[in-house]
Structure formats: C-alpha cells, structure tokens
Amino acid sequence: MARIWGGILLIPVYLLATLPALAADPLRSWTDGPTKDAIMEFVANVTKEGGPEYIPPEERIAVFDNDGTLWAEKPLYFQLIYAMDMVRDMAPDHPDWEKQEPFASILDGDPRKALVGGKPALMKLMAATHSGMTGNEFQESVSKWLATARHPKYKEPYTEMVYQPMLELLRHLRANGFKTFIVSGGGVDFIRAFAREVYGIPPDQVVGSSLKAEYQVKDGKPSLVKLPEINLIDDKEGKPVGIYQYIGRRPIFAVGNSDGDLQMLEYTTDGEGPRFGLLLHHTDSRREWAYDRDSEVGRLDKALKLAPEKGWTVIDMQDDWRMVFPFEKQ
C-alpha cells in the first residue's frame, strides 16, 4: 500500500502498473453504480469553475469519521485493544490491578467483562494507559504497538485494516482541492500517531477526543503532559463542537458509519449551498462484518433511518465496494 512519509508519497513497485488506471478511474475499488456516480458528480460540480455549484478551494472541507469509516472497528475499537495491551504490559508495576476492575478482567482474559462497568470503567482504563506522559511519549508508545500488534481475525497489522475504497476517496478529494480532516470519537493523539503515514492526513487535520494537558518543565525541558481529565469527547453532539473549535469552517462533505456520526452529518448537510453526506453501512459478512442496529460497536440505527429524508448517500459495502482491504487479492 502506498504511504506518505516525510511529505513524500511512497509507492510500492507492484502498484506502479496501476497508476494509469487510477488516473482514469480514481475510485477503481468502487462498483460502478449510483453511489459512485453520486460522489463523482458532486466533486465535479463543486470544482467546475463558473458552474452553478462551484465552491472555492478554501471552502472545500471534507470530514471523515475514523473507526468503522476509514478502518475497521471489530471486534473492539482498536484504541481500546491498545489500552488493554498496555494494561498487560504495565501490570507488573501495579499488583493491585489483579483485584481492581476493569483491570482484573483484562488480566484474566475477559475484555468484555471489563467493560461491563460502562463509561466509568472506560475512563479509568484510559486514565491509566493514556495519561501521566508527554504527548510525544504517548505517540511513541502507539507507534511501537502498531508496528507489532496484529488483528485477531485477519492477522494483519492494524494499519492494514483500512478500507481501500476510502483511501481512494481521500486521494480523489485532495486531488480536487479538498482539505480532508478526521473527526473521530477516538483519541486525537492516538490517531495522530499514524494518520499521516496511513491516510495522508497531517496531525493538524485530526480532531478527536482528548485529555487535558499541562505545561511542565521536565529535566530542564518544556513539555506538555497528558492529564487524567477529559477535555473533549468528540462523539455525537461533540463532533460539530470539535469541528467548530478546531477547524473553524462548516464542512461540505461528511462521511460516517454510525449514530455517533449523525450530528456531524446533520451539521454538514444542513448548511447552505451544495452539501454531501455519506454513510457507510456494513453489510458484508464475508469480507468484513455485517452489522447495524444491534451492534455494540458502531451501532447504526437512527442515522440509517434518517438518511433518505436527509438526502444522505448510503454505501452498501457488499454491493458498492469491489474490495474492502488493501491486502485482498484482486
């Protein structure tokens, strides 16, 4: 898979032969049909100078959810899997965890029981594994984990669990003057550790949930240390807030996959002028997973019901995507 490194696009030799096809069909992993046509038509219309729907480049803001939209989110959110792995690594220094939840269940190999405690348990887990260090130290920890961790089902690195059609969509938008942002309920520092390399999205174009930080001088060096206190939950109603606070422009193009993205889609598509809402419906039980209303992760119910009324385009993963992951054989 092509990577962005140091601002340079690195393309593996085996992909060089596909460059002419990419130029002719930038969404080559999408099935020809209404969904692909709607995307291509919108981009063409808003970028046609002198056209009735033309939008200047500085206003071409596109926002993407991450979990379940840009990469997979089953069996659990990958950041949560990282946190649980960190608990196991840190356990020798915390013998009291053997009798404390949610740590005890994680150490006993029962991660789902660890989450029975709901939000308080999750906050306790995140505070223990995501705070008390500088931002750089945390991102180094995430990068080290991503280099070795493998998805339990596919046995691939988590950075390969990205959706090939979405990578193509990101490239197509940027090639047409769009600025692409991630707006995720996941941790902003976690995503920033890999977003440039995997998605071509720099750290300053990532909006996510965050902990508060404190300026400290450590060993004579100025540092920002992550605190065990919530700064922003960038999910549901928090997503438009995050967009307002950190992007400062209302997007014209929004992509999500769950009810956690509903407000972001509403905020984007209820603005004036041409707007585009895109909702990914996970319908492919063979190549990925089929889930929506009854899922504990990435639940999609209300947003799916509202999609026709709001005019959002719904991606049927099984029918609209020729391939799902970059490692699939073509």
Coordinates of C-alpha atoms in Angstrom, one line a residue:
M1 CA 0.0 0.0 0.0
A2 CA 1.3 3.5 -0.8
R3 CA 2.4 5.5 2.2
I4 CA 3.0 9.2 2.9
W5 CA 6.4 9.6 4.6
G6 CA 8.1 12.9 5.2
G7 CA 5.7 14.6 2.9
I8 CA 6.7 12.2 0.0
L9 CA 4.3 9.7 -1.5
L10 CA 6.0 6.3 -1.4
I11 CA 4.5 3.9 -4.0
P12 CA 5.5 0.2 -3.9
V13 CA 6.8 -1.2 -7.3
Y14 CA 3.8 -3.6 -7.6
L15 CA 1.4 -0.6 -7.6
L16 CA 3.2 1.4 -10.3
A17 CA 1.4 -0.5 -13.1
T18 CA -1.9 0.6 -11.7
L19 CA -1.2 4.4 -11.9
P20 CA -2.8 4.8 -15.4
A21 CA -5.9 3.0 -14.2
L22 CA -6.0 5.3 -11.1
A23 CA -5.8 8.3 -13.3
A24 CA -8.7 7.1 -15.5
D25 CA -10.8 5.9 -12.5
P26 CA -9.8 7.4 -9.2
L27 CA -12.4 5.2 -7.4
R28 CA -11.4 2.0 -9.0
S29 CA -12.3 -0.1 -5.9
W30 CA -15.9 1.1 -6.1
T31 CA -18.5 -0.7 -8.1
D32 CA -19.9 1.3 -10.9
G33 CA -23.4 2.5 -9.9
P34 CA -25.5 5.2 -8.2
T35 CA -23.2 5.5 -5.1
K36 CA -20.0 6.0 -7.0
D37 CA -21.8 8.2 -9.6
A38 CA -23.2 10.5 -6.8
I39 CA -19.7 11.0 -5.4
M40 CA -18.1 11.7 -8.7
E41 CA -20.9 14.1 -9.8
F42 CA -20.7 16.1 -6.6
V43 CA -17.0 16.6 -6.8
A44 CA -17.2 17.5 -10.5
N45 CA -19.9 20.0 -9.9
V46 CA -18.3 21.9 -6.9
T47 CA -14.9 22.1 -8.7
K48 CA -16.2 23.3 -12.1
E49 CA -15.2 27.0 -12.2
G50 CA -18.1 29.1 -13.5
G51 CA -20.6 26.4 -12.8
P52 CA -23.7 27.0 -10.7
E53 CA -22.5 24.8 -7.8
Y54 CA -18.8 25.9 -7.8
I55 CA -17.2 26.1 -4.3
P56 CA -13.8 27.8 -3.9
P57 CA -11.0 25.6 -2.7
E58 CA -10.7 27.2 0.8
E59 CA -14.3 26.1 1.5
R60 CA -13.9 22.5 0.3
I61 CA -13.7 20.9 3.7
A62 CA -14.3 17.1 4.0
V63 CA -14.6 15.4 7.3
F64 CA -14.3 11.6 7.9
D65 CA -15.0 9.5 11.0
N66 CA -12.2 7.0 11.7
D67 CA -13.5 3.9 13.4
G68 CA -15.7 1.9 11.1
T69 CA -15.3 4.5 8.4
L70 CA -11.7 4.7 7.5
W71 CA -10.6 1.5 9.1
A72 CA -12.4 -1.5 10.8
E73 CA -13.7 -1.4 14.3
K74 CA -14.4 -5.0 15.1
P75 CA -14.2 -7.0 17.4
L76 CA -13.4 -3.9 19.5
Y77 CA -12.2 -0.4 18.8
F78 CA -8.5 -0.7 18.1
Q79 CA -7.6 2.0 20.5
L80 CA -9.4 0.0 23.2
I81 CA -7.4 -3.1 22.3
Y82 CA -4.2 -0.9 22.6
A83 CA -5.3 0.2 26.0
M84 CA -5.9 -3.4 27.1
D85 CA -2.5 -4.4 25.8
M86 CA -0.9 -1.6 27.8
V87 CA -2.6 -2.8 31.0
R88 CA -1.0 -6.2 30.5
D89 CA 2.4 -4.6 29.9
M90 CA 2.0 -2.3 32.9
A91 CA 0.6 -4.9 35.3
P92 CA 3.9 -5.9 36.9
D93 CA 4.2 -2.4 38.3
H94 CA 0.6 -2.4 39.5
P95 CA 0.0 -5.6 41.6
D96 CA -3.2 -4.1 43.0
W97 CA -4.8 -4.3 39.5
E98 CA -5.3 -8.0 40.0
K99 CA -8.3 -7.2 42.3
Q100 CA -9.5 -4.0 40.6
E101 CA -11.8 -3.6 37.7
P102 CA -11.6 -3.1 34.8
F103 CA -8.0 -4.2 35.1
A104 CA -8.7 -7.6 36.8
S105 CA -10.9 -8.8 33.9
I106 CA -8.5 -7.7 31.3
L107 CA -5.7 -9.6 33.0
D108 CA -8.0 -12.6 33.3
G109 CA -8.5 -12.5 29.5
D110 CA -12.1 -11.3 29.6
P111 CA -12.1 -7.9 28.0
R112 CA -15.9 -7.7 27.5
K113 CA -16.4 -8.2 31.3
A114 CA -14.0 -5.4 31.9
L115 CA -16.4 -3.0 30.0
V116 CA -19.5 -4.0 32.0
G117 CA -18.8 -1.0 34.2
G118 CA -19.6 1.3 31.3
K119 CA -18.2 4.8 30.9
P120 CA -16.6 4.9 34.4
A121 CA -14.7 1.7 33.7
L122 CA -13.6 3.0 30.3
M123 CA -12.5 6.4 31.7
K124 CA -10.5 4.5 34.4
L125 CA -8.8 2.4 31.8
M126 CA -8.0 5.4 29.6
A127 CA -6.6 7.4 32.5
A128 CA -4.3 4.6 33.5
T129 CA -2.9 4.0 30.0
H130 CA -3.1 7.4 28.3
S131 CA -2.0 9.9 30.9
G132 CA 1.0 10.8 33.0
M133 CA 3.3 11.1 30.0
T134 CA 4.1 13.7 27.3
G135 CA 2.3 13.7 24.0
N136 CA 5.4 12.5 22.3
E137 CA 5.9 9.7 24.7
F138 CA 2.3 8.5 24.1
Q139 CA 2.6 8.7 20.3
E140 CA 5.9 6.7 20.5
S141 CA 4.1 4.1 22.5
V142 CA 1.3 3.9 20.0
S143 CA 3.7 3.7 17.1
K144 CA 5.6 0.8 18.8
W145 CA 2.3 -1.1 19.3
L146 CA 1.2 -0.6 15.8
A147 CA 4.5 -2.0 14.5
T148 CA 3.9 -5.3 16.2
A149 CA 0.2 -5.8 17.0
R150 CA -1.9 -7.9 14.7
H151 CA -5.7 -8.0 14.2
P152 CA -7.1 -11.2 15.9
K153 CA -9.1 -12.3 12.9
Y154 CA -7.1 -11.2 9.9
K155 CA -3.6 -11.5 11.4
E156 CA -2.7 -8.2 9.6
P157 CA -1.2 -5.0 11.2
Y158 CA -4.0 -2.7 12.3
T159 CA -2.7 -0.1 9.8
E160 CA -3.6 -2.6 7.0
M161 CA -7.2 -2.8 8.3
V162 CA -8.0 0.4 6.4
Y163 CA -10.6 0.5 3.7
Q164 CA -9.1 0.7 0.2
P165 CA -12.2 2.5 -1.3
M166 CA -11.9 5.2 1.4
L167 CA -8.2 5.7 0.7
E168 CA -9.1 6.3 -2.9
L169 CA -11.9 8.7 -1.9
L170 CA -9.4 10.7 0.3
R171 CA -7.0 10.9 -2.6
H172 CA -9.7 11.9 -5.1
L173 CA -11.0 14.7 -2.9
R174 CA -7.5 16.1 -2.2
A175 CA -6.7 15.9 -6.0
N176 CA -9.7 18.2 -6.4
G177 CA -8.7 20.8 -3.9
F178 CA -10.4 19.5 -0.8
K179 CA -8.8 19.6 2.6
T180 CA -9.5 16.3 4.4
F181 CA -10.0 16.0 8.1
I182 CA -10.5 13.1 10.5
V183 CA -13.2 13.9 13.1
S184 CA -13.3 10.9 15.4
G185 CA -14.6 9.8 18.8
G186 CA -11.2 8.1 19.1
G187 CA -8.3 9.8 20.8
V188 CA -6.7 12.6 18.9
D189 CA -3.2 11.7 20.0
F190 CA -3.7 8.0 19.1
I191 CA -4.8 8.8 15.6
R192 CA -2.1 11.4 15.0
A193 CA 0.5 8.7 15.6
F194 CA -0.4 7.1 12.2
A195 CA -2.8 9.4 10.3
R196 CA -0.1 11.0 8.0
E197 CA 1.5 7.7 7.0
V198 CA -1.7 5.7 6.6
Y199 CA -4.2 8.3 5.3
G200 CA -2.0 11.2 4.1
I201 CA -3.7 13.4 6.8
P202 CA -1.3 15.6 8.9
P203 CA -1.6 15.9 12.6
D204 CA -3.2 19.3 12.5
Q205 CA -6.1 17.9 10.4
V206 CA -7.1 15.4 13.1
V207 CA -9.9 16.2 15.5
G208 CA -10.7 13.7 18.2
S209 CA -11.4 13.1 21.8
S210 CA -8.7 14.4 24.1
L211 CA -7.5 14.6 27.7
K212 CA -6.5 17.9 29.2
A213 CA -2.7 18.7 29.1
E214 CA -0.5 20.7 31.4
Y215 CA 2.7 22.5 30.6
Q216 CA 5.6 21.3 32.7
V217 CA 9.4 21.6 32.7
K218 CA 10.8 18.1 33.0
D219 CA 14.6 17.6 33.3
G220 CA 15.0 21.2 32.2
K221 CA 12.9 20.7 29.0
P222 CA 9.5 22.3 28.4
S223 CA 6.9 19.5 27.9
L224 CA 3.1 19.0 27.7
V225 CA 1.9 16.2 29.9
K226 CA -1.4 14.4 29.4
L227 CA -3.7 14.6 32.5
P228 CA -6.3 12.1 33.5
E229 CA -9.1 14.6 32.9
I230 CA -11.4 14.8 29.9
N231 CA -11.0 17.8 27.6
L232 CA -13.4 16.8 24.7
I233 CA -15.5 13.8 23.9
D234 CA -15.6 14.1 20.1
D235 CA -18.6 11.9 19.5
K236 CA -22.3 12.6 18.7
E237 CA -23.0 16.2 19.7
G238 CA -19.4 16.7 20.4
K239 CA -18.4 16.3 16.7
P240 CA -19.9 19.6 15.5
V241 CA -18.3 21.2 18.5
G242 CA -14.9 19.8 17.7
I243 CA -15.3 20.9 14.1
Y244 CA -16.3 24.5 15.2
Q245 CA -13.4 24.7 17.7
Y246 CA -10.6 23.1 15.7
I247 CA -11.5 23.5 12.0
G248 CA -13.4 26.8 12.1
R249 CA -15.4 26.1 8.9
R250 CA -18.5 24.1 8.3
P251 CA -17.6 21.1 6.1
I252 CA -19.4 20.5 2.7
F253 CA -18.6 16.7 2.7
A254 CA -19.0 14.4 5.6
V255 CA -18.5 10.6 5.9
G256 CA -19.5 8.4 8.8
N257 CA -20.8 4.9 9.7
S258 CA -22.8 5.1 12.9
D259 CA -25.2 7.0 15.0
G260 CA -22.2 8.6 16.6
D261 CA -21.7 10.5 13.3
L262 CA -25.3 11.6 12.9
Q263 CA -24.8 15.1 14.3
M264 CA -21.7 15.6 12.2
L265 CA -23.7 14.7 9.0
E266 CA -26.5 16.9 10.0
Y267 CA -24.2 19.9 10.7
T268 CA -22.5 19.4 7.4
T269 CA -25.5 18.9 5.1
D270 CA -27.8 21.4 6.7
G271 CA -25.6 24.3 5.6
E272 CA -26.2 26.5 2.5
G273 CA -25.1 25.5 -0.9
P274 CA -24.0 22.1 -2.3
R275 CA -23.5 19.5 0.5
F276 CA -22.8 15.8 0.6
G277 CA -23.4 13.3 3.4
L278 CA -22.1 9.7 3.0
L279 CA -22.9 6.9 5.4
L280 CA -21.2 3.5 5.3
H281 CA -23.4 0.6 6.0
H282 CA -21.5 -2.6 7.0
T283 CA -23.3 -5.3 5.0
D284 CA -20.5 -7.7 4.1
S285 CA -20.3 -10.7 6.4
R286 CA -18.0 -12.5 4.0
R287 CA -15.2 -10.0 3.6
E288 CA -15.7 -8.0 6.8
W289 CA -18.8 -8.0 9.1
A290 CA -22.5 -7.3 8.7
Y291 CA -23.9 -5.1 11.5
D292 CA -26.0 -2.1 12.2
R293 CA -28.8 -1.7 14.8
D294 CA -27.9 -4.4 17.3
S295 CA -24.1 -3.9 17.3
E296 CA -22.3 -3.0 20.5
V297 CA -19.6 -1.3 18.3
G298 CA -20.5 1.2 15.6
R299 CA -24.3 1.0 16.2
L300 CA -26.2 2.3 13.2
D301 CA -29.9 2.9 13.6
K302 CA -31.2 6.4 13.7
A303 CA -28.8 7.7 11.1
L304 CA -29.8 4.9 8.7
K305 CA -33.5 5.8 9.2
L306 CA -32.8 9.5 8.6
A307 CA -30.6 9.0 5.5
P308 CA -33.4 9.1 2.9
E309 CA -35.0 12.2 4.5
K310 CA -31.7 14.0 4.8
G311 CA -30.6 13.0 1.3
W312 CA -27.5 11.2 2.5
T313 CA -25.9 8.6 0.2
V314 CA -25.6 5.2 1.8
I315 CA -22.8 2.9 0.9
D316 CA -23.8 -0.8 0.8
M317 CA -20.4 -2.3 1.5
Q318 CA -21.2 -5.6 -0.1
D319 CA -22.6 -4.2 -3.3
D320 CA -20.7 -0.9 -3.7
W321 CA -17.1 -2.0 -2.9
R322 CA -15.1 -4.3 -5.3
M323 CA -12.6 -4.8 -2.5
V324 CA -12.5 -3.8 1.2
F325 CA -8.9 -4.1 2.5
P326 CA -5.7 -3.3 0.6
F327 CA -4.4 -6.8 1.3
E328 CA -7.2 -8.5 -0.5
K329 CA -6.2 -10.4 -3.7
Q330 CA -7.6 -8.7 -6.8

